[in-house]
């Protein structure tokens, strides 16, 4: 059986090498995975670079991850990682590129680099990347030193994400209605959103629900329920999705 499986792998590798000779970029990415499985890291990187030269998105994305993490055969370089992510131009890669700029890792923060980051995160969100939508929704909700808050856009993103079951979106909607950010303040609605996020294990939402019970905000005070929420929050995890 082992000989049969080895034969199948050898045949598959031959087919991939023939495809690579024809200039099919994705084949280099798949060959890179074979090399990685054999611990041939030179071959792994070389095949990724060959795929990247043919604009294969998977190869470009993988090289971005490689340089973001760093390795013996690829010294950590966030600027190079951001460049590969940009060239991959997928929702996931543009999100990762944006984070490198927002965090000041790919380049020192400036008006220009923040504009680059905002453009990337918006493109990623427009491609339906939920992480980018969540990040952009928070930027719109609070703003930062380079952009003003935009409550209408924040509400739109968080409603879309809530429809897909993202706990963080329910939590942010709770904040929106509790504080009246671009909407009329509605404590009952805020509590409902916090509660939905809390049921998904969101620790900050659990604390908010606990505060409602402790302070008797729009509901009957209940110290036992408040304490249960706090204890669950302390033992739980944020962003369960």
Steps between C-alpha positions, in 0.01 A plus 500: 500500500783738588665436163167568328454829686858606423438420135188714500689791656781464248252502213328807643832679538592420140169645382559814704850543361364468147237765584774719646699466178192628317505808723202417721565702815282297736704188429804665660298566815399132516859390439605729783262316733655167398847638575380632834365157590845357428665773709670628184466866593728624224276328246193630683614863476632459147172365368304774674724761339448338160123505554517861616687598184196372309266704725350195670296640793557196724877517455505874562287464813715217634817706448335787685430269794854364482662843524254617763593207726864472397706183465862387476474512122288819487590774748197667653411811298160666543550742210571209266204309644270797435628520142418135434158535662426801278598309186282202599206744509254262669264590781714315755831640374381861485371467856839377618676774306279764659576373851875523436458867408250582775738348756795699363688180416527532122593870523500783751145639544427804284211648306621312191537160667165533677337584166658183358369299795150645472488431127606138557256436784215650297585283198516194722164584658346555156611146411298371796786430739325492838814585700556810287136600535525462878820705517362768270175510695698576816698771320174659386355472851787664685716666232875538551764767455466480122126466443186627669228272633219413259213359705276422202767285333586335833136407554473356149807280540401375844147415389641302205743316724232432760292336227788258448521427873811693604498550878717814479242662272221443754724647769575810291129543428441492874752782542340692214153494658618542858697816414272625223776507239320617187171354626257591776626349826297189581599314817265209433639448151855531632432231762354269237810532282736453796305193602527346152876554501525366855317180400782447247759527776620857436668601826447877477135448413467271804645781715252745350208268569635454851508878545136523390399244763720651771373854445142410411509689174161451338471161673455379858835496687637149543836463673516126440455536125750785492761288678431203271567723197823634648623152588422367153677798344810437712511137390399555138654632182447806285412469128367142513450501124 
